[in-house]
Short mmCIF file of N, CA, C and O in Angstrom, two decimals:
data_model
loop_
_atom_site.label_atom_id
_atom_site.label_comp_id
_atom_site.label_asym_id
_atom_site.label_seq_id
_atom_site.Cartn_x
_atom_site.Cartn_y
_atom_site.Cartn_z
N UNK M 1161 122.71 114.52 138.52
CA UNK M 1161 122.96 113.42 137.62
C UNK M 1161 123.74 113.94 136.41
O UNK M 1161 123.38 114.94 135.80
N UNK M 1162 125.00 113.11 136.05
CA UNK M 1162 125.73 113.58 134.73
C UNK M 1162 125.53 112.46 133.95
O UNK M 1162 125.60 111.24 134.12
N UNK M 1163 125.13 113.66 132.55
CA UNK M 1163 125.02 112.78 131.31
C UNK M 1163 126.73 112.28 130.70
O UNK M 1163 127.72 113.01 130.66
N UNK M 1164 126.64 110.82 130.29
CA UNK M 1164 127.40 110.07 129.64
C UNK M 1164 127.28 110.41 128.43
O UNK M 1164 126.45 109.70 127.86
N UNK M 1165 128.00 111.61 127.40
CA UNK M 1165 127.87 111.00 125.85
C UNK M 1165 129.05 110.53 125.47
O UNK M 1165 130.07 111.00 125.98
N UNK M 1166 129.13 109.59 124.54
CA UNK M 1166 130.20 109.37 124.07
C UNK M 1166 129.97 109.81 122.63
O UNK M 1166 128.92 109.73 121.99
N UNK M 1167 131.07 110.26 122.26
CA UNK M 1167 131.49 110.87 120.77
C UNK M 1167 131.70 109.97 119.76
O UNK M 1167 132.88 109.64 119.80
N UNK M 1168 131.24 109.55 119.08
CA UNK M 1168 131.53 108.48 118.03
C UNK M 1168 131.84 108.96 116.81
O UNK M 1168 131.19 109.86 116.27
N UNK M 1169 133.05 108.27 116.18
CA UNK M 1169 133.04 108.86 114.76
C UNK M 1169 133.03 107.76 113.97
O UNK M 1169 133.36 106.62 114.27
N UNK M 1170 132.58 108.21 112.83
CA UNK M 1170 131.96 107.40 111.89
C UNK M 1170 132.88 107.74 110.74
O UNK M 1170 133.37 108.87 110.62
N UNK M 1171 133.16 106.53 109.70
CA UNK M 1171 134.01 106.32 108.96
C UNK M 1171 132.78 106.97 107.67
O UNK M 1171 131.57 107.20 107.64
N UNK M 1172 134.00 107.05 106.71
CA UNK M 1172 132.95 107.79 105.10
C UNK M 1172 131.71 106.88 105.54
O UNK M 1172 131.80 105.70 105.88
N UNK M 1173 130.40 107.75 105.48
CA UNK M 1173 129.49 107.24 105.33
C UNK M 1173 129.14 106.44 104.18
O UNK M 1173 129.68 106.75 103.13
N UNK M 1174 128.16 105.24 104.17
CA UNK M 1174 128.04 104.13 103.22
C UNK M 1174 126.04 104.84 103.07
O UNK M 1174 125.21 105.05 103.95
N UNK M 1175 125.97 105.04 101.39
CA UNK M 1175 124.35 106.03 101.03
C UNK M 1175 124.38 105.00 100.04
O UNK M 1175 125.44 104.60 99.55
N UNK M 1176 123.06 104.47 99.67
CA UNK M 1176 122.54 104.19 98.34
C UNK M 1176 121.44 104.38 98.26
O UNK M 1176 120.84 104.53 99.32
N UNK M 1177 120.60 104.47 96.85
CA UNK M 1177 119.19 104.51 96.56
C UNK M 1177 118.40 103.10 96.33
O UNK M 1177 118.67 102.09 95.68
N UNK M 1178 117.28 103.48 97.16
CA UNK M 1178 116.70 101.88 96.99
C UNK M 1178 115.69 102.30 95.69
O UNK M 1178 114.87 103.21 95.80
N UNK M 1179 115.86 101.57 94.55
CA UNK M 1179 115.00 101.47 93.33
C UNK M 1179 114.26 100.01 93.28
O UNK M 1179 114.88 99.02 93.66
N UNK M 1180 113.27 99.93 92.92
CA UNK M 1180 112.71 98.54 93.26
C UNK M 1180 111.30 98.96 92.21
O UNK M 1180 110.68 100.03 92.15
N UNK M 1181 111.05 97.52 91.36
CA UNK M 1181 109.18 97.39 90.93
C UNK M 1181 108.45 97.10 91.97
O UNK M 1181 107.25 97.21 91.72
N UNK M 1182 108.78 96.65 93.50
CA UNK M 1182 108.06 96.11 93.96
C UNK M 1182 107.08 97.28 95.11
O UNK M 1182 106.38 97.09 96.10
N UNK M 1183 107.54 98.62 94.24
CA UNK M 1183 106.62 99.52 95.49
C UNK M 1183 106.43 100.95 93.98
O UNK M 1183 107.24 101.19 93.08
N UNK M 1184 105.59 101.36 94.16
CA UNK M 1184 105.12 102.55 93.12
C UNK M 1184 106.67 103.53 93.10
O UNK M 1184 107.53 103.51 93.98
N UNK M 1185 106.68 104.31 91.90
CA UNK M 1185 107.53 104.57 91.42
C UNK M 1185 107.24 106.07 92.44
O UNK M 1185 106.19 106.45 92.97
N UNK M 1186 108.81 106.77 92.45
CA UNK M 1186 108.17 108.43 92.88
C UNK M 1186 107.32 109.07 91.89
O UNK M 1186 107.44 108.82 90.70
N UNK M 1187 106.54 109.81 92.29
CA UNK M 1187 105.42 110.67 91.81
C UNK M 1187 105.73 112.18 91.74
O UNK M 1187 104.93 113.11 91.59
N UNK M 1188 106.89 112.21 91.86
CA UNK M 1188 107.64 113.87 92.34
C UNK M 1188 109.48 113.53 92.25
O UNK M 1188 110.11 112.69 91.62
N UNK M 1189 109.89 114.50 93.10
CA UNK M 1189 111.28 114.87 92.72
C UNK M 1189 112.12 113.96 93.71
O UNK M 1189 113.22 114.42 93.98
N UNK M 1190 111.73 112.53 94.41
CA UNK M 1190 112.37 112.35 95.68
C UNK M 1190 112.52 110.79 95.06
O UNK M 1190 111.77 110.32 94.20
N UNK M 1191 113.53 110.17 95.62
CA UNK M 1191 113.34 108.19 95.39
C UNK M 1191 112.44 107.47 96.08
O UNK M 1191 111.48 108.21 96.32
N UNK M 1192 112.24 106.11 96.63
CA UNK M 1192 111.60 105.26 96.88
C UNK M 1192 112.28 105.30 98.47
O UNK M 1192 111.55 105.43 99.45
N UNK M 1193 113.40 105.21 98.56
CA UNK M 1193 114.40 105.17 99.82
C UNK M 1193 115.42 105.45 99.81
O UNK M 1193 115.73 105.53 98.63
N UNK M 1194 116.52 105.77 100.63
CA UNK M 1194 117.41 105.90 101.01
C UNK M 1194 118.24 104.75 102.19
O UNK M 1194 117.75 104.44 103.27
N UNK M 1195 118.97 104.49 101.91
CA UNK M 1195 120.05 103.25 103.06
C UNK M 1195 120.79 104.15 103.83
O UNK M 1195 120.46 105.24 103.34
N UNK M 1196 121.54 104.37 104.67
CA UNK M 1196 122.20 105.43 105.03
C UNK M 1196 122.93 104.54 106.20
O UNK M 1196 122.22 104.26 107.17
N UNK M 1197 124.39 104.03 106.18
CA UNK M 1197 124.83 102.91 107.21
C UNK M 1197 123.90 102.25 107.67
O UNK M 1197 123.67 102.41 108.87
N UNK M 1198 123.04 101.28 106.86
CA UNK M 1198 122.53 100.47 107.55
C UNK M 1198 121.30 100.75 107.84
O UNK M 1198 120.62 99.89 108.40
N UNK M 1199 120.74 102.04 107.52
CA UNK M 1199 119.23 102.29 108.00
C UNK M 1199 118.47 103.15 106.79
O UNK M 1199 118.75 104.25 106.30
N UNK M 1200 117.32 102.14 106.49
CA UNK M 1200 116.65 102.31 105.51
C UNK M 1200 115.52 103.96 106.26
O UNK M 1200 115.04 104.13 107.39
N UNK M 1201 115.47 104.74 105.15
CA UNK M 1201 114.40 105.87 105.20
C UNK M 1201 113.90 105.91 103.96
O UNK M 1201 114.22 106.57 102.97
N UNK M 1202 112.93 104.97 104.18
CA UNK M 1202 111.55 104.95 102.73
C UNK M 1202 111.08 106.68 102.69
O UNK M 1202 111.25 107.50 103.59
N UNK M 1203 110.56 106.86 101.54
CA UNK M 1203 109.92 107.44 101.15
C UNK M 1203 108.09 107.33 101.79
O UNK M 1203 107.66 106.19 101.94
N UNK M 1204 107.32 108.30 102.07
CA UNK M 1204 106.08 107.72 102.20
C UNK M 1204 105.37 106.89 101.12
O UNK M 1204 105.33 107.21 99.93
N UNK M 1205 104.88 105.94 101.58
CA UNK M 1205 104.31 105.27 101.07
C UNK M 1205 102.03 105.49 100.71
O UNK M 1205 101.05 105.39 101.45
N UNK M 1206 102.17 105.78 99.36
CA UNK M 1206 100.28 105.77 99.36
C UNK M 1206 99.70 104.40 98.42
O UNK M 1206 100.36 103.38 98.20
N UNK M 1207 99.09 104.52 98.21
CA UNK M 1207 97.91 102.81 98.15
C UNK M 1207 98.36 102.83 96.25
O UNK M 1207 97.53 102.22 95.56
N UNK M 1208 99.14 103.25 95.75
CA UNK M 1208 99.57 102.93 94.58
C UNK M 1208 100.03 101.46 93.84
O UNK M 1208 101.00 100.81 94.25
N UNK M 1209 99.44 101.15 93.01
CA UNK M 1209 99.54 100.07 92.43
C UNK M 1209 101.09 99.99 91.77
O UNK M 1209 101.44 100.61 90.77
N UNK M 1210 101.99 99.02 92.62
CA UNK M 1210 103.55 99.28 91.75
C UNK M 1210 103.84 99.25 90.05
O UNK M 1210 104.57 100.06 89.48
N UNK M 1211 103.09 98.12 89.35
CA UNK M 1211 102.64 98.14 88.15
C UNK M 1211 102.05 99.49 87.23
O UNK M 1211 102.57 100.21 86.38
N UNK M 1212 100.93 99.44 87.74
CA UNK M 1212 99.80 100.62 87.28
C UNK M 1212 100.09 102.02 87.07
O UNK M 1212 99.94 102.84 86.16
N UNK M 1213 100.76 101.98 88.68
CA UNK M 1213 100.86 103.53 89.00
C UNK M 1213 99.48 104.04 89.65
O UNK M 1213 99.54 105.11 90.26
N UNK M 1214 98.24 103.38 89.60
CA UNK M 1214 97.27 103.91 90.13
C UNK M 1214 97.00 103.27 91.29
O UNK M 1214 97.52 102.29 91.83
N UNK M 1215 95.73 104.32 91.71
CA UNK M 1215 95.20 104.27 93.19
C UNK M 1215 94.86 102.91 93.66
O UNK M 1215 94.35 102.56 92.60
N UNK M 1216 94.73 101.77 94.50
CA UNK M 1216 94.16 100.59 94.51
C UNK M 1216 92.73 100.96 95.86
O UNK M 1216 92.89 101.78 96.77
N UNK M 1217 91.90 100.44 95.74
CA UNK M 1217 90.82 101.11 96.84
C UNK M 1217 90.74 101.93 97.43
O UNK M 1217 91.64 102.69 97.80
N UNK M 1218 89.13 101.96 97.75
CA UNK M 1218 88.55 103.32 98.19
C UNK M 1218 87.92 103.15 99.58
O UNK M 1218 87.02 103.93 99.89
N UNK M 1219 88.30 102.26 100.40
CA UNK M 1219 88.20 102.68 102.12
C UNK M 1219 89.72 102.17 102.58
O UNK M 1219 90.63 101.51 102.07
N UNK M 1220 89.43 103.02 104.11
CA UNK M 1220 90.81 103.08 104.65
C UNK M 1220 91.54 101.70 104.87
O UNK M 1220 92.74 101.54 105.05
N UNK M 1221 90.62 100.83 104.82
CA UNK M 1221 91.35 99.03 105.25
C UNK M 1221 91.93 98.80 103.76
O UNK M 1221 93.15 98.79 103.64
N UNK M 1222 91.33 98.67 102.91
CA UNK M 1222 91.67 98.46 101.23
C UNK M 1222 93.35 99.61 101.07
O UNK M 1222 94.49 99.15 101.03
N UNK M 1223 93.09 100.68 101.04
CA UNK M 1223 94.27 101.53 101.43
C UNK M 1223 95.56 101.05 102.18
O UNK M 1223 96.69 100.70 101.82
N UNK M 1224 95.04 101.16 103.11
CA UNK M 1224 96.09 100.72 103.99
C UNK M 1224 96.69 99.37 103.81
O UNK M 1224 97.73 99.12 104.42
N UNK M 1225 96.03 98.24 102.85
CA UNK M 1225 96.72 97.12 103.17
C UNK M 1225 97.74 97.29 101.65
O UNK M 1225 98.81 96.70 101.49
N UNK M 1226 97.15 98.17 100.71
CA UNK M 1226 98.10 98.58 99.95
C UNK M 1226 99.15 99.11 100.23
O UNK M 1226 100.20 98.67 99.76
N UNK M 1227 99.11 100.01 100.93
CA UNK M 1227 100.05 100.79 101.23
C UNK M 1227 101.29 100.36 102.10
O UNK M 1227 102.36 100.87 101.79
N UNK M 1228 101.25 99.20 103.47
CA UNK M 1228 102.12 98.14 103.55
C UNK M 1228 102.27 96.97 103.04
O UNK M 1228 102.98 96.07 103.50
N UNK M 1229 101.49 96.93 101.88
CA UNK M 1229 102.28 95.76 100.64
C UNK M 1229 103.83 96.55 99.95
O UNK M 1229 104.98 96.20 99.69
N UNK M 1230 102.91 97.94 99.85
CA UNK M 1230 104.50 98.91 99.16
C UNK M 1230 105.28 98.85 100.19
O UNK M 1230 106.23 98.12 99.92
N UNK M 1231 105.35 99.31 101.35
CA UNK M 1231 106.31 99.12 102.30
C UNK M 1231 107.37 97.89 102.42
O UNK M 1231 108.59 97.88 102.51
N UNK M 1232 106.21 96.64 102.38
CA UNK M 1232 107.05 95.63 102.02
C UNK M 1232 107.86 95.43 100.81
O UNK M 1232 108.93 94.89 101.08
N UNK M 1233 107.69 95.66 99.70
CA UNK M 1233 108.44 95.94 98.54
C UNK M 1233 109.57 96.49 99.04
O UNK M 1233 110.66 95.92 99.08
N UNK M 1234 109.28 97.83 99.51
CA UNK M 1234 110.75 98.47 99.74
C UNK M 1234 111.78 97.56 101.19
O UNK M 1234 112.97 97.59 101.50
N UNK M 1235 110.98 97.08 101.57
CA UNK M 1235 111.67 96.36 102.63
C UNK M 1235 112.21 94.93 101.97
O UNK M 1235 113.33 94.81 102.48
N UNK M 1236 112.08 94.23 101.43
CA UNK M 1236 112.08 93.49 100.21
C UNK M 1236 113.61 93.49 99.17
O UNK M 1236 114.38 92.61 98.79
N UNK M 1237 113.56 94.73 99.04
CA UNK M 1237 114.59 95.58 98.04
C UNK M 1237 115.72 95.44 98.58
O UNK M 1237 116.72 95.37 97.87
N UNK M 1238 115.81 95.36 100.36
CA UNK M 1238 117.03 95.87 101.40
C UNK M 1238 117.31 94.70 102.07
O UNK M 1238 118.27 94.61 102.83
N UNK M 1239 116.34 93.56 101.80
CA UNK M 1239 116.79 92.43 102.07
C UNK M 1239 116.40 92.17 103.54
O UNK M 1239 116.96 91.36 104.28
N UNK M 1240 115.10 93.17 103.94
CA UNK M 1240 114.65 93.13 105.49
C UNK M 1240 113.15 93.09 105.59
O UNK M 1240 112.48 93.24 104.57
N UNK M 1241 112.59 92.89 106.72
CA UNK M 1241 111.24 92.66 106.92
C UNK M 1241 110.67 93.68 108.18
O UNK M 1241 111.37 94.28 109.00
N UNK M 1242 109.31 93.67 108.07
CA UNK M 1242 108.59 94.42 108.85
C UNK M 1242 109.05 94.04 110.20
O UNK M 1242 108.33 94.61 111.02
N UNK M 1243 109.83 93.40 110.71
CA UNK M 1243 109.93 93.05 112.19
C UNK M 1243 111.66 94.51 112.26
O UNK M 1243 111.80 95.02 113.37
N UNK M 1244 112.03 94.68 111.87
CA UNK M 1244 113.25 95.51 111.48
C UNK M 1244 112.99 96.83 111.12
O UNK M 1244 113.81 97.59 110.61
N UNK M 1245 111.39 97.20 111.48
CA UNK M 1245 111.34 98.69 111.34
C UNK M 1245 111.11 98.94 112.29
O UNK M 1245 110.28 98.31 112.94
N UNK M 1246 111.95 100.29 112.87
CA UNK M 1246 111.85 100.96 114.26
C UNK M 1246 111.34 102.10 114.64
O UNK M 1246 111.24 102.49 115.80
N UNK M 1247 110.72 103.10 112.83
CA UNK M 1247 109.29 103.73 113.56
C UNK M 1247 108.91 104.21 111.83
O UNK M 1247 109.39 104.36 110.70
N UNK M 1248 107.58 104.29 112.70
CA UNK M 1248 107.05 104.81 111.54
C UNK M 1248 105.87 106.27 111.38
O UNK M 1248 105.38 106.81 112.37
N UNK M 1249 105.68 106.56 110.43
CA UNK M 1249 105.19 107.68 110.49
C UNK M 1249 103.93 107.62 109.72
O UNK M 1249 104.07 107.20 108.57
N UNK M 1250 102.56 108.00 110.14
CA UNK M 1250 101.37 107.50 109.43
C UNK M 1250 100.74 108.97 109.61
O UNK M 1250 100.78 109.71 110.60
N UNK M 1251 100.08 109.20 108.22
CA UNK M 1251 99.21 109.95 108.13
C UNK M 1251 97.79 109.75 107.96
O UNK M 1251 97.54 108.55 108.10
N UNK M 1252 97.21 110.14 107.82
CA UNK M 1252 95.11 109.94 107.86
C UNK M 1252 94.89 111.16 107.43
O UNK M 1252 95.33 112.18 107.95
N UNK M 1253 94.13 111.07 106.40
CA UNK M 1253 92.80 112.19 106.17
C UNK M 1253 92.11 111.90 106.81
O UNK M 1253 91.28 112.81 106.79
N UNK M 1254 91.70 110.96 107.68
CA UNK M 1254 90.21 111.10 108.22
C UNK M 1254 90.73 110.59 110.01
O UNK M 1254 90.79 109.39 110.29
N UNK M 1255 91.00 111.48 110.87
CA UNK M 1255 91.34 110.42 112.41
C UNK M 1255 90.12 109.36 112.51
O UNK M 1255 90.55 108.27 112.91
N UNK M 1256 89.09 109.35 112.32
CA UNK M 1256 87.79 108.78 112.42
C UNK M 1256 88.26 107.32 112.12
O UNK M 1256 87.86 106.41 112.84
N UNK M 1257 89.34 107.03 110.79
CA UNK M 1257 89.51 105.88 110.18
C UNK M 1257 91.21 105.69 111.39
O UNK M 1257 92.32 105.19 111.16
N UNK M 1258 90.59 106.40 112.66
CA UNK M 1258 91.98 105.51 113.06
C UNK M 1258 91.64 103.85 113.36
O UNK M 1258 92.16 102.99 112.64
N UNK M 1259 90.83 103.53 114.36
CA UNK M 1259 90.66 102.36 114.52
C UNK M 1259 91.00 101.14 113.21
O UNK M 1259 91.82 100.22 113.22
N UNK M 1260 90.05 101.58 112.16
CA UNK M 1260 90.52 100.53 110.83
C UNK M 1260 91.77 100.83 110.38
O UNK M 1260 92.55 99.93 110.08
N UNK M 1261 92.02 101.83 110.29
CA UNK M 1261 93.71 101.64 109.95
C UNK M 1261 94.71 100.78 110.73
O UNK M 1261 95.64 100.16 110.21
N UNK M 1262 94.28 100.84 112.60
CA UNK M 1262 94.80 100.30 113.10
C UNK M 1262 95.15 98.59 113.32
O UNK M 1262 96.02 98.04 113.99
N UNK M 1263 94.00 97.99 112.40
CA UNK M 1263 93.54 97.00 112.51
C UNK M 1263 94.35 96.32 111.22
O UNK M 1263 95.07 95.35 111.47
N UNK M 1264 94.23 96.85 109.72
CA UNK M 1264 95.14 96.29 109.59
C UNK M 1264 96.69 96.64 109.44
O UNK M 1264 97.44 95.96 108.74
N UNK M 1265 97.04 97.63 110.07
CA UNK M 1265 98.21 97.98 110.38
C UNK M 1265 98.78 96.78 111.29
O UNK M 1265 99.68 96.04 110.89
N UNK M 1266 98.25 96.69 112.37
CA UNK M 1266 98.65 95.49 113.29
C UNK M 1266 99.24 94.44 112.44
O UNK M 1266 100.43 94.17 112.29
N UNK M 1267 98.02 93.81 111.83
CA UNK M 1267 98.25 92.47 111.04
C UNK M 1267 99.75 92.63 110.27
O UNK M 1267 100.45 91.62 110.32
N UNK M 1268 100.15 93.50 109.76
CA UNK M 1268 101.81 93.65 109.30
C UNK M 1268 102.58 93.55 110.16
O UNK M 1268 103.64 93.01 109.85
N UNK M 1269 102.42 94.00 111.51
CA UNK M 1269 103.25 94.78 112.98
C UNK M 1269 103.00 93.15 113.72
O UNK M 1269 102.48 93.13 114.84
N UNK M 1270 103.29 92.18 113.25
CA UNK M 1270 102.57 91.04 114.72
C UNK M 1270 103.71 90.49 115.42
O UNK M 1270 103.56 89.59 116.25
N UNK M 1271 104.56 90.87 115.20
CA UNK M 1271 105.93 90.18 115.95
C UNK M 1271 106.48 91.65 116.75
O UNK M 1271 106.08 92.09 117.83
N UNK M 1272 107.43 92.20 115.90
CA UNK M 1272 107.85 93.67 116.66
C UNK M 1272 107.21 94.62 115.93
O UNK M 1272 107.13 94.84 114.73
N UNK M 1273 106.55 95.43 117.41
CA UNK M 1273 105.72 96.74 117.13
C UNK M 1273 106.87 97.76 116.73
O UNK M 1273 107.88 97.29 117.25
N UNK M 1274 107.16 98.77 116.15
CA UNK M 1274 107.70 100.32 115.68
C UNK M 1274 107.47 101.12 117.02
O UNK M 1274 106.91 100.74 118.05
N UNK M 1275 108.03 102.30 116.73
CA UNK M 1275 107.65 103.35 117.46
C UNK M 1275 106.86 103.84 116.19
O UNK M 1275 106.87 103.49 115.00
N UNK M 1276 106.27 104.67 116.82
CA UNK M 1276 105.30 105.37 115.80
C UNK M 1276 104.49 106.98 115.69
O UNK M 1276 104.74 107.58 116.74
N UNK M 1277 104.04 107.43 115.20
CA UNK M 1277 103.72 108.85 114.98
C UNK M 1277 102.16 108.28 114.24
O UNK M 1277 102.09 107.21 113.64
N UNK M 1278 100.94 109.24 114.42
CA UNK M 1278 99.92 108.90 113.60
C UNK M 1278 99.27 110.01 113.96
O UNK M 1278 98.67 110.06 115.03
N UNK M 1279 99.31 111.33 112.85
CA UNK M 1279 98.30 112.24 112.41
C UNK M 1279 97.69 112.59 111.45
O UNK M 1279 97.89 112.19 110.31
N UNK M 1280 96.56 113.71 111.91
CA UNK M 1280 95.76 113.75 110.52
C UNK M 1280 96.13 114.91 110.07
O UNK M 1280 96.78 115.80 110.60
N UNK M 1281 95.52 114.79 108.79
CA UNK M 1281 96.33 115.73 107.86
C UNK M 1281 95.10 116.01 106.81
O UNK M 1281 94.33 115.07 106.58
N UNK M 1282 94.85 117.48 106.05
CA UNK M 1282 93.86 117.92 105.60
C UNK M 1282 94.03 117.04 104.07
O UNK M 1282 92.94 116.98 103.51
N UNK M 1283 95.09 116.38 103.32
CA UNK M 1283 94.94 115.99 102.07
C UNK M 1283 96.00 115.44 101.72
O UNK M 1283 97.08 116.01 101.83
N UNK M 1284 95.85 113.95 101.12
CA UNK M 1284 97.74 113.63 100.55
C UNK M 1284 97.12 113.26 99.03
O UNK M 1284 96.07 113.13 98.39
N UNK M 1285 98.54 113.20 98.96
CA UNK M 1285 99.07 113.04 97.17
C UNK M 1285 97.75 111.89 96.72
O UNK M 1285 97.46 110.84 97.28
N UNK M 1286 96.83 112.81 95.03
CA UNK M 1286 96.35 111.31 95.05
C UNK M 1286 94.80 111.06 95.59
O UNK M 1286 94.01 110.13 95.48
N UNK M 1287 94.77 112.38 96.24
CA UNK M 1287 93.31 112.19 97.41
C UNK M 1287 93.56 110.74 97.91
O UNK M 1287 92.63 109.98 97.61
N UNK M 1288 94.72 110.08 98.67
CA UNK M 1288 94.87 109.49 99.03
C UNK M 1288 94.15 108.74 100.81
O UNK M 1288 95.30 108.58 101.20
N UNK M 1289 93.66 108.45 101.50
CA UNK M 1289 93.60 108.29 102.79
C UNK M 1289 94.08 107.93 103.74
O UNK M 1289 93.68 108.04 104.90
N UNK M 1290 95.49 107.20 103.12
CA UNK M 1290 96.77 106.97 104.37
C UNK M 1290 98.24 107.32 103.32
O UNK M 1290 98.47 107.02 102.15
N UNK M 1291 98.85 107.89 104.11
CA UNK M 1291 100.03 107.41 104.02
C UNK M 1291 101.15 106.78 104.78
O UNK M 1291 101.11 107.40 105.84
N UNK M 1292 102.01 106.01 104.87
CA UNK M 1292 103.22 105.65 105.67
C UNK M 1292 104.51 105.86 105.45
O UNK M 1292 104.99 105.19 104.54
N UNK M 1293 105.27 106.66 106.06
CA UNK M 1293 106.75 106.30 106.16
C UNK M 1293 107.49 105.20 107.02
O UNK M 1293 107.00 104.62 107.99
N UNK M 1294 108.62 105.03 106.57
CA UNK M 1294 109.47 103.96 107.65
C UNK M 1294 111.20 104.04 107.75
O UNK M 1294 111.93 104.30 106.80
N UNK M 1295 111.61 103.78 109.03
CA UNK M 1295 112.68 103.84 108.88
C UNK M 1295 112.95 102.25 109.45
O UNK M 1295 112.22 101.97 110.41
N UNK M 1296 113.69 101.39 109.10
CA UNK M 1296 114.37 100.15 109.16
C UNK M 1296 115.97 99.84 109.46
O UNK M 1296 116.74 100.30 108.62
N UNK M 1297 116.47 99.21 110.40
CA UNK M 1297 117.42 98.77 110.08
C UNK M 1297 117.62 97.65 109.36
O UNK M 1297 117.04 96.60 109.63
N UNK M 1298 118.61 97.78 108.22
CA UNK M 1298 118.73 96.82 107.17
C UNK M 1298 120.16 96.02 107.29
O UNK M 1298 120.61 96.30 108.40
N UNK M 1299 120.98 95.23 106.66
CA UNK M 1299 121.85 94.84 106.53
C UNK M 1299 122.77 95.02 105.97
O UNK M 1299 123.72 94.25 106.09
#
């Protein structure tokens, strides 16, 4: 069997920074997102209050529904919605809290599912208990 690639070239690439109130500010040296022709790469996202700056709840469902409210913000910013992200990347301090994470993870995901990644990890920013990344195609 022979592989087909085709070579594509791409004209000056089109980059901007997504800045937005509607998702917590960076907490470190990196932005909120990146656009890159058309495809959004958020920053991870943790249960941060966009206002506040602080933590918003202390179990993994409370967390997590924070944490894709920020997502939505940044999706928001680009003029796209959770049906337009094509994967995502989730972390857990605890695998134990996969099931509830999963639960309300879904409830965001109810039209088109992502591809996705979901491991655990000994500690995030924050003593946080989830985090999410995303990549989107935007407009």
């Amino acid at each position: 069997m022979e592989n087909n690639v085709t070579k594509v070239d791409f004209q000056e690439p089109t980059i901007y920074t997504v800045e937005t109130k509607d998702a917590p500010k960076a907490i470190g040296p990196y932005v909120q997102g990146k656009v890159v022709n058309g495809m959004l790469y958020a920053s991870g996202q943790i249960a941060l209050d966009p206002v506040s700056g602080e933590m918003v709840g202390e179990t993994i469902e409370d967390q997590t529904y924070q944490v894709l409210r920020n997502v939505g913000g940044l999706l928001n910013a680009v003029e796209a919605d959770y049906d337009q992200v094509v994967k995502t990347t989730c972390f857990l301090k605890n695998m134990s809290d996969f099931t509830a994470f999963n639960q309300v993870y879904e409830s965001f995901f109810d039209n088109e599912k992502p591809s996705r990644s979901c491991v655990g990890v000994a500690n995030l920013p924050k003593d946080a208990l989830v985090e999410v990344e995303i990549v989107a195609v935007v407009k």
